[in-house]
CSV table of C-alpha atoms in Angstrom, one decimal:
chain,number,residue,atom,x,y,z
A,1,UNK,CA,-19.4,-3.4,-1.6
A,2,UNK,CA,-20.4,-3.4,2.0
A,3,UNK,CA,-17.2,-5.6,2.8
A,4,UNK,CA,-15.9,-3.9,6.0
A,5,UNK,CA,-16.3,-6.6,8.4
A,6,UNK,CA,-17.8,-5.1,11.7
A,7,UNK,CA,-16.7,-5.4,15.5
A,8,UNK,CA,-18.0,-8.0,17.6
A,9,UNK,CA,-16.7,-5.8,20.4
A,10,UNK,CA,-17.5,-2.4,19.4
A,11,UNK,CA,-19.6,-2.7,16.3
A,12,UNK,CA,-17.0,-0.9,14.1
A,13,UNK,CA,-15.8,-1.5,11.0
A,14,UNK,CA,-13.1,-0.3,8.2
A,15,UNK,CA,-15.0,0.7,5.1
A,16,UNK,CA,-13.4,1.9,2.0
A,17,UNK,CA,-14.6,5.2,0.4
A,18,UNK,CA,-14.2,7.2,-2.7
A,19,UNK,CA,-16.2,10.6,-2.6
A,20,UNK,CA,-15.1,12.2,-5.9
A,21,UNK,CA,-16.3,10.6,-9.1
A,22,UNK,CA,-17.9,12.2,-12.5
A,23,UNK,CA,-20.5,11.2,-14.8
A,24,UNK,CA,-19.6,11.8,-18.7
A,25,UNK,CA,-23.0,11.2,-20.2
A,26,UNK,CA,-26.7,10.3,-18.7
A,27,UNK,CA,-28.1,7.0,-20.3
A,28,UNK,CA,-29.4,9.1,-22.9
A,29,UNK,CA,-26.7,10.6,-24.3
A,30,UNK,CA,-26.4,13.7,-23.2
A,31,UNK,CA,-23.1,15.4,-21.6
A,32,UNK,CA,-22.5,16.3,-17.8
A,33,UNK,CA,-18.8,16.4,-17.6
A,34,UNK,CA,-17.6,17.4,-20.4
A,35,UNK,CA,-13.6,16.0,-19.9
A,36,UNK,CA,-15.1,12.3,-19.0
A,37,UNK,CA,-15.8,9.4,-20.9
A,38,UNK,CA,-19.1,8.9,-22.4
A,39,UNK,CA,-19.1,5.6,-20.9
A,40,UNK,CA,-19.3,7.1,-17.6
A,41,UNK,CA,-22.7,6.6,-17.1
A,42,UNK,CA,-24.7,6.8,-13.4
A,43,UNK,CA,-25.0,2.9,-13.6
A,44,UNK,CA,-21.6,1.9,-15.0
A,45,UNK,CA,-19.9,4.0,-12.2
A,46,UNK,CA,-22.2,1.6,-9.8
A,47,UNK,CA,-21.1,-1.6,-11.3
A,48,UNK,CA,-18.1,-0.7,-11.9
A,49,UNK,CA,-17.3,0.9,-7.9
A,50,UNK,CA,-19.0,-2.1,-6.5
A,51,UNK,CA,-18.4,-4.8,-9.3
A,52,UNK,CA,-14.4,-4.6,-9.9
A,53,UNK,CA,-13.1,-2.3,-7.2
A,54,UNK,CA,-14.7,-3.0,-4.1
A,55,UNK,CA,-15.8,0.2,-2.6
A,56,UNK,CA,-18.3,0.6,0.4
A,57,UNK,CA,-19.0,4.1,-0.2
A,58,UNK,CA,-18.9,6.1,-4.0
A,59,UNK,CA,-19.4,10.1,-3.8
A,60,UNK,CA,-21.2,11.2,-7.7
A,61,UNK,CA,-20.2,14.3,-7.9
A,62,UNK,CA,-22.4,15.6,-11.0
A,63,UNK,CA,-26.0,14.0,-9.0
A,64,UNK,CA,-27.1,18.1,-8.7
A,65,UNK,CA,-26.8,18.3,-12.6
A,66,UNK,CA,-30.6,18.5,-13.8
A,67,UNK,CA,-30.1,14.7,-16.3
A,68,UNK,CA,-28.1,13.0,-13.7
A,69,UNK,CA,-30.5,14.2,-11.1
A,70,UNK,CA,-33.2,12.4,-13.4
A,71,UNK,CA,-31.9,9.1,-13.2
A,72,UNK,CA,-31.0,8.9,-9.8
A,73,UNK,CA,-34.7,9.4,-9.0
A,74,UNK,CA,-35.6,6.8,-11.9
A,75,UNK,CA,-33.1,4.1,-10.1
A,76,UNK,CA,-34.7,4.7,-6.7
A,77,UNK,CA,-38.5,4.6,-8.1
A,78,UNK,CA,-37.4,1.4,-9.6
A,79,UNK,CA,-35.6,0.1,-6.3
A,80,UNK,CA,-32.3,-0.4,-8.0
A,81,UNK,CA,-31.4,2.7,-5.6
A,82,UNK,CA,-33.0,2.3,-2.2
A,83,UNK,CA,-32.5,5.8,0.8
A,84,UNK,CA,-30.4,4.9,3.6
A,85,UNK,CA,-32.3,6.3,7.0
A,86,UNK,CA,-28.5,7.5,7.8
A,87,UNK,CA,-28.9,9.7,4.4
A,88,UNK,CA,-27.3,8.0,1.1
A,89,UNK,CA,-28.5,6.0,-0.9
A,90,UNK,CA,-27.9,1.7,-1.3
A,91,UNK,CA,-27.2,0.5,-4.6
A,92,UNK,CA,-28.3,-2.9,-4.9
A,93,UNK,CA,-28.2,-3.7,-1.3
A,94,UNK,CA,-23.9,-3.4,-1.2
A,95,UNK,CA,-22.4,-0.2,-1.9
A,96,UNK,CA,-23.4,3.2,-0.5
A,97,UNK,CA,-23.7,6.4,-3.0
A,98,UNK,CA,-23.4,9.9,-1.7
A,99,UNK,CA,-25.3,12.5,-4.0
A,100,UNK,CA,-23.8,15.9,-4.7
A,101,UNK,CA,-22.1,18.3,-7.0
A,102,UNK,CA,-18.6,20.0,-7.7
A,103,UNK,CA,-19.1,24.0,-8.3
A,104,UNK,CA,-16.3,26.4,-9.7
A,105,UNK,CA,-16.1,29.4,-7.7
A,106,UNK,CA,-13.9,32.8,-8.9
A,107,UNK,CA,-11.3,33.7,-6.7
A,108,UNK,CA,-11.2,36.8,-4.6
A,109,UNK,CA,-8.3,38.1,-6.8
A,110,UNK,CA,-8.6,35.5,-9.7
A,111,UNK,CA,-8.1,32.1,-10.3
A,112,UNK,CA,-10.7,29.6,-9.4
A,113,UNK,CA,-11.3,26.8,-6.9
A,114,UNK,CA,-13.7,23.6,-7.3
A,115,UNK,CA,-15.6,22.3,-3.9
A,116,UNK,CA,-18.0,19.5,-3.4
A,117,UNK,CA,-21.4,19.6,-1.7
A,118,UNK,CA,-22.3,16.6,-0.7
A,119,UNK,CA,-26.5,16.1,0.3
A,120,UNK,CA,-27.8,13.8,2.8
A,121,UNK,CA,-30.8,12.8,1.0
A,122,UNK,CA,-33.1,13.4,-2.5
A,123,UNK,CA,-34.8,16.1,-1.2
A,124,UNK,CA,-31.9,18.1,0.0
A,125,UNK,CA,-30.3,17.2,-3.6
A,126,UNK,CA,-33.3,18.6,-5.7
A,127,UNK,CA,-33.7,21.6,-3.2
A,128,UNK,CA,-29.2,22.3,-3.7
A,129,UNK,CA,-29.9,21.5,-7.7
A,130,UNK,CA,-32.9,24.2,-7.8
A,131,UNK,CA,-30.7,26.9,-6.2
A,132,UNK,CA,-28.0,25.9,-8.3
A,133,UNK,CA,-30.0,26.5,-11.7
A,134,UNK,CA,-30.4,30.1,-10.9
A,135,UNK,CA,-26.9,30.9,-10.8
A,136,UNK,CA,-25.1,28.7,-13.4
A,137,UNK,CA,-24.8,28.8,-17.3
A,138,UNK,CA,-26.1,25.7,-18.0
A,139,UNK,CA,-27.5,23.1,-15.0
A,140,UNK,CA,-27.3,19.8,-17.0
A,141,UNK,CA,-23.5,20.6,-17.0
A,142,UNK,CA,-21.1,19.5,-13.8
A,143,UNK,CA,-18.3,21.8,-12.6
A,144,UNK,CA,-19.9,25.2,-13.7
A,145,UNK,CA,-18.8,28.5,-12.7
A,146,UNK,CA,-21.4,30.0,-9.9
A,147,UNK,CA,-22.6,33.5,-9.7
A,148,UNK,CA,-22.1,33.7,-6.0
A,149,UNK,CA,-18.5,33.5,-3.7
A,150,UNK,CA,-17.6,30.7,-1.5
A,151,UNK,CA,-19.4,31.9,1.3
A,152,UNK,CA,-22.8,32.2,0.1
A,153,UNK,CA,-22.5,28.7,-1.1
A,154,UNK,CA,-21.6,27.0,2.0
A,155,UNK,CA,-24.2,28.8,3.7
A,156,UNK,CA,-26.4,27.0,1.6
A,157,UNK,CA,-24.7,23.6,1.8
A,158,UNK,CA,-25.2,24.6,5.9
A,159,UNK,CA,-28.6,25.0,5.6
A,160,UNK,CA,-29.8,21.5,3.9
A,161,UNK,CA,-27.3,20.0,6.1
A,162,UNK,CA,-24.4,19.0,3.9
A,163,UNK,CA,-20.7,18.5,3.4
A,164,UNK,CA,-18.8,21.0,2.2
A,165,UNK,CA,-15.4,19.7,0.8
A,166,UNK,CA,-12.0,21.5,-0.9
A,167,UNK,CA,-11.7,19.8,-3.9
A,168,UNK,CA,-7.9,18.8,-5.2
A,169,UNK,CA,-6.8,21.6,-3.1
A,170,UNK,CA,-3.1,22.1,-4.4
A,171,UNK,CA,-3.5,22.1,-8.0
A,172,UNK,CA,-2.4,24.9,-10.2
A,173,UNK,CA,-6.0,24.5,-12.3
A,174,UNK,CA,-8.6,24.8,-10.3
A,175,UNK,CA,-7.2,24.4,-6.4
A,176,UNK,CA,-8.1,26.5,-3.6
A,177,UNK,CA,-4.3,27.0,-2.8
A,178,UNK,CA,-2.5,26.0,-5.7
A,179,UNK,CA,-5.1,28.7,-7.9
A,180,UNK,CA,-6.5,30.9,-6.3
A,181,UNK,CA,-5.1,31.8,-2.5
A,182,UNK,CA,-2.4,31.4,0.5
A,183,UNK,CA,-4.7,31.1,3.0
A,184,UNK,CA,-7.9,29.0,3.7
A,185,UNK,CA,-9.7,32.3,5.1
A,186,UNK,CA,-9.1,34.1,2.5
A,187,UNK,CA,-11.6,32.1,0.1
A,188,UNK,CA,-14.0,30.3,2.3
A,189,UNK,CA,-15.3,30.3,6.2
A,190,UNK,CA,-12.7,27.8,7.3
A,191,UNK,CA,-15.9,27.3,10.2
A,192,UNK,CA,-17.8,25.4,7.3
A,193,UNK,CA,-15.4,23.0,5.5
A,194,UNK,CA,-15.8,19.7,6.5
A,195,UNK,CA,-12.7,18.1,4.5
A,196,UNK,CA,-9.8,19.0,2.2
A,197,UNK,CA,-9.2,16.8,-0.6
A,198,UNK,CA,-5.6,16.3,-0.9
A,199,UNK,CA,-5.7,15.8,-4.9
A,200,UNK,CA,-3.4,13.8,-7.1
A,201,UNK,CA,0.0,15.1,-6.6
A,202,UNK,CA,0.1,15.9,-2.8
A,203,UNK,CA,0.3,13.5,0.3
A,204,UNK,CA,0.0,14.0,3.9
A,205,UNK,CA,3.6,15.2,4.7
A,206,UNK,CA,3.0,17.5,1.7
A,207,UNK,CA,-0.3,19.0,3.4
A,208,UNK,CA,0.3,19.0,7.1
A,209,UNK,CA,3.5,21.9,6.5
A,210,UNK,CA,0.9,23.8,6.1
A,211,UNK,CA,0.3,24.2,10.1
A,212,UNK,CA,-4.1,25.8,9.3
A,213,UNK,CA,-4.9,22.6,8.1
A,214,UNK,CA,-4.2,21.1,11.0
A,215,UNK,CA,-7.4,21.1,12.4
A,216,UNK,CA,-9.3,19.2,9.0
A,217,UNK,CA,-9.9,15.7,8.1
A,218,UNK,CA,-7.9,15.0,5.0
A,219,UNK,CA,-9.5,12.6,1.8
A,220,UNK,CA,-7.6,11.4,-1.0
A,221,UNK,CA,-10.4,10.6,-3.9
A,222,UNK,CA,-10.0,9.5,-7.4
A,223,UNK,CA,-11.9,12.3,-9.5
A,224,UNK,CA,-12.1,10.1,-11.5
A,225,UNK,CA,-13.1,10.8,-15.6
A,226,UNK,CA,-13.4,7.5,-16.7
A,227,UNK,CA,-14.5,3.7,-14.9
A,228,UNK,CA,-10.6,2.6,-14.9
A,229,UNK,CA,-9.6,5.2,-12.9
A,230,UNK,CA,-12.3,5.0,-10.4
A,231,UNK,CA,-10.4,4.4,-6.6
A,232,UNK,CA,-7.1,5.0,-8.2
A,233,UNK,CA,-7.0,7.1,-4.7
A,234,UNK,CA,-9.3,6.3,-1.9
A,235,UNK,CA,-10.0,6.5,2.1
A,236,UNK,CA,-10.3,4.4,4.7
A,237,UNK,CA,-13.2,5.0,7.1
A,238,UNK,CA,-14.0,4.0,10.7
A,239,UNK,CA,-18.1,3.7,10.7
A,240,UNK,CA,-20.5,1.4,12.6
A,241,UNK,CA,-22.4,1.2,8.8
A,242,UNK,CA,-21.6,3.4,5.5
A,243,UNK,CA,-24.1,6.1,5.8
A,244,UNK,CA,-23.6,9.5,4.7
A,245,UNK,CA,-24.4,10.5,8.8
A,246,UNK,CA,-21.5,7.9,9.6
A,247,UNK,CA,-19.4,9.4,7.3
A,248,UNK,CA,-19.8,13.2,8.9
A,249,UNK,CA,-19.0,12.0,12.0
A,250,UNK,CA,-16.0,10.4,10.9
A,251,UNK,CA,-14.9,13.5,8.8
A,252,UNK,CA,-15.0,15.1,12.2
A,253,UNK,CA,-13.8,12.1,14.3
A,254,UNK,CA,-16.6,12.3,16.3
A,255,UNK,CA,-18.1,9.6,19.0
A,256,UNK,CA,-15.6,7.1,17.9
A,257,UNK,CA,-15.6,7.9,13.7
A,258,UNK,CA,-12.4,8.4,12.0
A,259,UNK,CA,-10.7,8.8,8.7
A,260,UNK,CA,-8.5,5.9,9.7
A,261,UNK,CA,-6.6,5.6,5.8
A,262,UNK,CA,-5.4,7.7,3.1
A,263,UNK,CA,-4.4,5.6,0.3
A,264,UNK,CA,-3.7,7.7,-2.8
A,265,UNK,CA,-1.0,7.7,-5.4
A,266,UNK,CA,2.9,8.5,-5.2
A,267,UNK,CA,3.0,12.0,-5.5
A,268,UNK,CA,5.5,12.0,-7.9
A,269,UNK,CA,3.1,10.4,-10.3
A,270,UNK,CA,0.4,13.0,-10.2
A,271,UNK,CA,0.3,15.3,-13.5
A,272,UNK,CA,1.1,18.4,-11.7
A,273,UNK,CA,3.4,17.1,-8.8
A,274,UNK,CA,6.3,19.9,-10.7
A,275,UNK,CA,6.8,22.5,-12.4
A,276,UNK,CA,6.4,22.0,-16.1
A,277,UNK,CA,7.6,24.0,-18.9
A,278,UNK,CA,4.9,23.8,-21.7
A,279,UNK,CA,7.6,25.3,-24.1
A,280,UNK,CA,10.3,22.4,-24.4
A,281,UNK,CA,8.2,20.2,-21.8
A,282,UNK,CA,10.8,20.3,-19.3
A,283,UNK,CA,9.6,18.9,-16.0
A,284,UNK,CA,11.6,20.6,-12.9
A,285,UNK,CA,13.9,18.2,-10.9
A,286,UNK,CA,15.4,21.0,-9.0
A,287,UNK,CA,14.4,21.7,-5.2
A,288,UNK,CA,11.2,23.5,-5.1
A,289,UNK,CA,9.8,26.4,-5.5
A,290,UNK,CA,10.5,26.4,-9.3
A,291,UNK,CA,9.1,29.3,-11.0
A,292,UNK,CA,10.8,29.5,-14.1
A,293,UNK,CA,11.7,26.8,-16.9
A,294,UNK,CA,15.4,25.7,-15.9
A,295,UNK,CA,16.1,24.8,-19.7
A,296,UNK,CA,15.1,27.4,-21.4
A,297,UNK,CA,14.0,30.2,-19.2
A,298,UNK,CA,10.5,30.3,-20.2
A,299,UNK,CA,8.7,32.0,-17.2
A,300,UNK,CA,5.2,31.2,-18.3
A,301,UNK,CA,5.3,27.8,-16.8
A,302,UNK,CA,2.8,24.8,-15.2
A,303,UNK,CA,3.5,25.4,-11.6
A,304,UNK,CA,3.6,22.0,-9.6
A,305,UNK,CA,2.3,21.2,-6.7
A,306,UNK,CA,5.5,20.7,-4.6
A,307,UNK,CA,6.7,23.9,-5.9
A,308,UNK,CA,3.2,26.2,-5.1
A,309,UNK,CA,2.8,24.1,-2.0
A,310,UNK,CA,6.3,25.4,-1.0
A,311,UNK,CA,5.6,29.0,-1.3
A,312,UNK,CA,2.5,29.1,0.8
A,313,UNK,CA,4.2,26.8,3.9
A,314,UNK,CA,4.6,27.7,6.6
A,315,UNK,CA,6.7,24.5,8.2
A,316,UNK,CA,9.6,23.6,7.1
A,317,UNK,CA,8.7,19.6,7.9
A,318,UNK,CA,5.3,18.5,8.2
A,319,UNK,CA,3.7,18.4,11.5
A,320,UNK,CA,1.0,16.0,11.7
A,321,UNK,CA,-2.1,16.4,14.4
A,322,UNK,CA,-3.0,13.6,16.9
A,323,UNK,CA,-4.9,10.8,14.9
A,324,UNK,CA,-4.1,12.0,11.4
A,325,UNK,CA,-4.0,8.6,9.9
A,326,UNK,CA,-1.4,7.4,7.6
A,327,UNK,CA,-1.0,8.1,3.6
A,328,UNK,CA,-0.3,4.9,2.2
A,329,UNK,CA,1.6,5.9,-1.5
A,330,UNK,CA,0.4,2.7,-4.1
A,331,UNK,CA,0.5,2.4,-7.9
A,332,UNK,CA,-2.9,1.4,-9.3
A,333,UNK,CA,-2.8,-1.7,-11.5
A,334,UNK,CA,-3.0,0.4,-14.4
A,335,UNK,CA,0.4,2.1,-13.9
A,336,UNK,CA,2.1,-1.3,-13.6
A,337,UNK,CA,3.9,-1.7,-17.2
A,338,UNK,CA,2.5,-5.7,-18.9
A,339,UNK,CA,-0.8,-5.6,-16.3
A,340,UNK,CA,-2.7,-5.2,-19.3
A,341,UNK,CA,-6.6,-5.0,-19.1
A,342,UNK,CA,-7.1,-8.9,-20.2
A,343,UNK,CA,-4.3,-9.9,-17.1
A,344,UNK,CA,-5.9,-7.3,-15.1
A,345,UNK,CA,-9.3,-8.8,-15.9
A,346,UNK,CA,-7.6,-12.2,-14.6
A,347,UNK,CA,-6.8,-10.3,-11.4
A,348,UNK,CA,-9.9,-9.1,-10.6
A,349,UNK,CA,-11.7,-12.6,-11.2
A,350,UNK,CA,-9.7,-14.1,-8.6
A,351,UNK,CA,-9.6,-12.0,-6.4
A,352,UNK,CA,-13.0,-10.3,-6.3
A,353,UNK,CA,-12.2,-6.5,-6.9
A,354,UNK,CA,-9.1,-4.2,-7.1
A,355,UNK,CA,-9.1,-3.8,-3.2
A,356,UNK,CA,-8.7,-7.6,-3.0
A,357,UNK,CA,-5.6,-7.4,-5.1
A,358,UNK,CA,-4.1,-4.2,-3.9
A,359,UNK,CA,-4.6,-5.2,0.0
A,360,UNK,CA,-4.8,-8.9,0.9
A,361,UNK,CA,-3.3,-11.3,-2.3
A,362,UNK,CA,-0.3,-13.0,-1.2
A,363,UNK,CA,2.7,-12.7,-3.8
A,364,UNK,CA,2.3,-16.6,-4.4
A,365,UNK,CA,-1.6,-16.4,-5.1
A,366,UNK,CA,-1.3,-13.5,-7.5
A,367,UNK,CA,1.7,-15.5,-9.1
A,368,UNK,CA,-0.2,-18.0,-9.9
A,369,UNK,CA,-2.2,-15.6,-11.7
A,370,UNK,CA,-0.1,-13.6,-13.8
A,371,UNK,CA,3.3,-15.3,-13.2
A,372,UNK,CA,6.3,-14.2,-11.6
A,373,UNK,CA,7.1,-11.0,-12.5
A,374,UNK,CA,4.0,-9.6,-12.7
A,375,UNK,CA,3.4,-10.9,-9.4
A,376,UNK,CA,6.9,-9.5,-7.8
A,377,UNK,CA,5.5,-5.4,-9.5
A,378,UNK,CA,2.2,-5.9,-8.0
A,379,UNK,CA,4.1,-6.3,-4.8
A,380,UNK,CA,6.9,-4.0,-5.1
A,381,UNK,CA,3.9,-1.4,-5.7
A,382,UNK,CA,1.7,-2.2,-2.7
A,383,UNK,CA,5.1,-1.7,-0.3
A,384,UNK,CA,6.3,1.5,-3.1
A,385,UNK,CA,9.0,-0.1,-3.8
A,386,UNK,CA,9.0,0.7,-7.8
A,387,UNK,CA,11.6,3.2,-9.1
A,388,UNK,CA,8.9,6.4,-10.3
A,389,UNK,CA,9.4,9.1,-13.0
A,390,UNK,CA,8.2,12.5,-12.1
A,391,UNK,CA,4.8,14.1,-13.5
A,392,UNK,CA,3.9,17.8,-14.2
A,393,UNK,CA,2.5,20.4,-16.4
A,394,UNK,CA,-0.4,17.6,-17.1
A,395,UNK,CA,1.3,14.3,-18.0
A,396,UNK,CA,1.2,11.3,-15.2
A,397,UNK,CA,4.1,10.1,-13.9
A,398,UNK,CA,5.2,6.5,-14.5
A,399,UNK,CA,6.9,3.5,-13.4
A,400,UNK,CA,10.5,3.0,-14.3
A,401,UNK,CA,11.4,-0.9,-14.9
């Protein structure tokens, strides 16, 4: 909400972002993504993003979809949503949103990939929505399959002066690389992506084997399908002010900007970190690539993460560029076993949000809070200390007490 505390010297500050978040239903019911939570409404995401987690800066990435689209213009006519002269838009005077939209695109030799185009400002969005209309199904509906390649897309996110992001880019479902190709150019005009979204069940050491991405800012966002597991990943941003012009600039690490944080989950606990068998739900343990069940053979299997990311490397150890900023592996307060929403609840009122908790509690305040124990896993999962079992072929991970 606005809490990065700028520079007296410099006029700096450290803002926390999440740029990938969906909206289940508009406030009158009617679907946008269809795997979220009804309750995933524009205004609950708001309140919740700014209310219990703390973020300076929340991407929507269903605002193109014709309903959500609606109600974002409703919320600024109303001044609950006022524009940012930077581009964005302020939500009650504390947290910044950035409007935009996730698109499926076919691969070149099949498969699919999702990317996000992110808008600087209303106009922009209903301009991106328009064109979008033409060449989907069905425009009230996020995530939809375009008529059009990669590259005719960013040229129009170029030309209204947007963000083009690689969404969870290592996933077997959906993911540029984990989906659909080996090689960046292959797919897209590597000229024109502004990010690469490092998804659930990769990390930084993971990423930078890969020695083209080198070059691109990396984000670790929540995607996010329901208000509980909004900024269960998130960033770090350098920014004189959240603004969706500060945020380019920091994408790029331009005049001073920088992605200075990745903060996502273990790896291990994302739901396609292995290779899964869906047959007799073996989940590989064995070092990667792992292309076939180990149990029982079965070569139609889930593959992980790891195990794609593996086959397309091209580094045997990751080699990261100068400034890449560090991935800091935590365990959201949901994954900790007995934080239970009512304790969790008690969290959040003392502390103020889930960023407070996660970040600057002391082990003796939060003990006072939820007791020893408690206390002692919140701890152990803010220095990733807990003892982790491995996810794949669509089930989360999970922390071993």
């Amino acid at each position: 909400m606005l809490e990065g505390v700028p520079s007296a010297v410099d006029g700096f500050g450290e803002w926390f972002v999440d740029l990938h978040v969906h909206i289940g239903r508009t406030l009158r019911g009617r679907p946008v993504k269809m795997a979220a939570s009804a309750a995933m409404t524009l205004l609950a995401v708001l309140e919740e993003a700014t209310q219990r987690k703390g973020l300076d800066v929340i991407g929507i990435v269903d605002a193109a979809c014709t309903g959500v689209l609606e109600e974002v213009q409703e919320l600024v006519d109303t001044g609950v949503l006022r524009p940012h002269s930077g581009g964005g838009l302020i939500f009650r005077d504390r947290t910044l949103l950035l409007t935009g939209a996730e698109i499926e695109v076919a691969g070149p030799e099949g498969g699919a990939a999702h990317f996000g185009v992110w808008l600087p400002g209303l106009g922009e969005l209903r301009e991106f929505s328009a064109w979008l209309a033409q060449r989907v199904t069905n425009p009230s509906l996020s995530s939809q399959r375009i008529r059009a390649d990669a590259i005719e897309l960013q040229e129009e996110c170029r030309r209204l002066g947007g963000l083009f992001i690689i969404h969870h880019a290592f996933t077997p479902h959906k993911g540029l690389y984990g989906n659909c190709v080996a090689h960046m150019a292959d797919m897209v005009d590597p000229d024109e992506v502004d990010a690469v979204e490092l998804g659930l069940s990769a990390d930084t050491d993971m990423a930078d084997r890969i020695s083209e991405l080198q070059s691109f800012a990396f984000v670790s966002d929540s995607d996010a399908h329901s208000t509980g597991r909004i900024a269960r990943e998130y960033n770090r941003f350098r920014i004189r002010e959240p603004s969706f012009e500060e945020i380019r600039l920091a994408l790029h690490s331009r005049d001073g900007r920088a992605v200075t944080g990745n903060y996502g989950l273990d790896p291990s606990l994302g739901k396609y970190h292995r290779t899964a068998c869906p047959r007799c739900g073996t989940v590989a343990s064995d070092p990667p690539p792992v292309t076939t069940c180990p149990v029982c053979g079965n070569s139609q299997v889930v593959m992980g993460v790891l195990d794609r990311l593996t086959q397309v490397a091209d580094l045997d150890e990751p080699r990261h560029p100068p400034g890449r900023p560090p991935y800091v592996r935590q365990v959201p307060l949901s994954f900790i076993p007995g934080l239970g929403p009512k304790r969790r609840s008690a969290l959040l009122k003392a502390f103020g949000s889930e960023m407070g908790v996660l970040h600057r509690a002391s082990r003796e305040a939060l003990a006072e809070v939820v007791g020893e124990g408690l206390a002692d896993l919140v701890i152990r999962a803010r220095e990733g200390r807990l003892a982790l079992r491995t996810g794949g072929g669509g089930r989360y991970g999970g922390v071993v007490v």
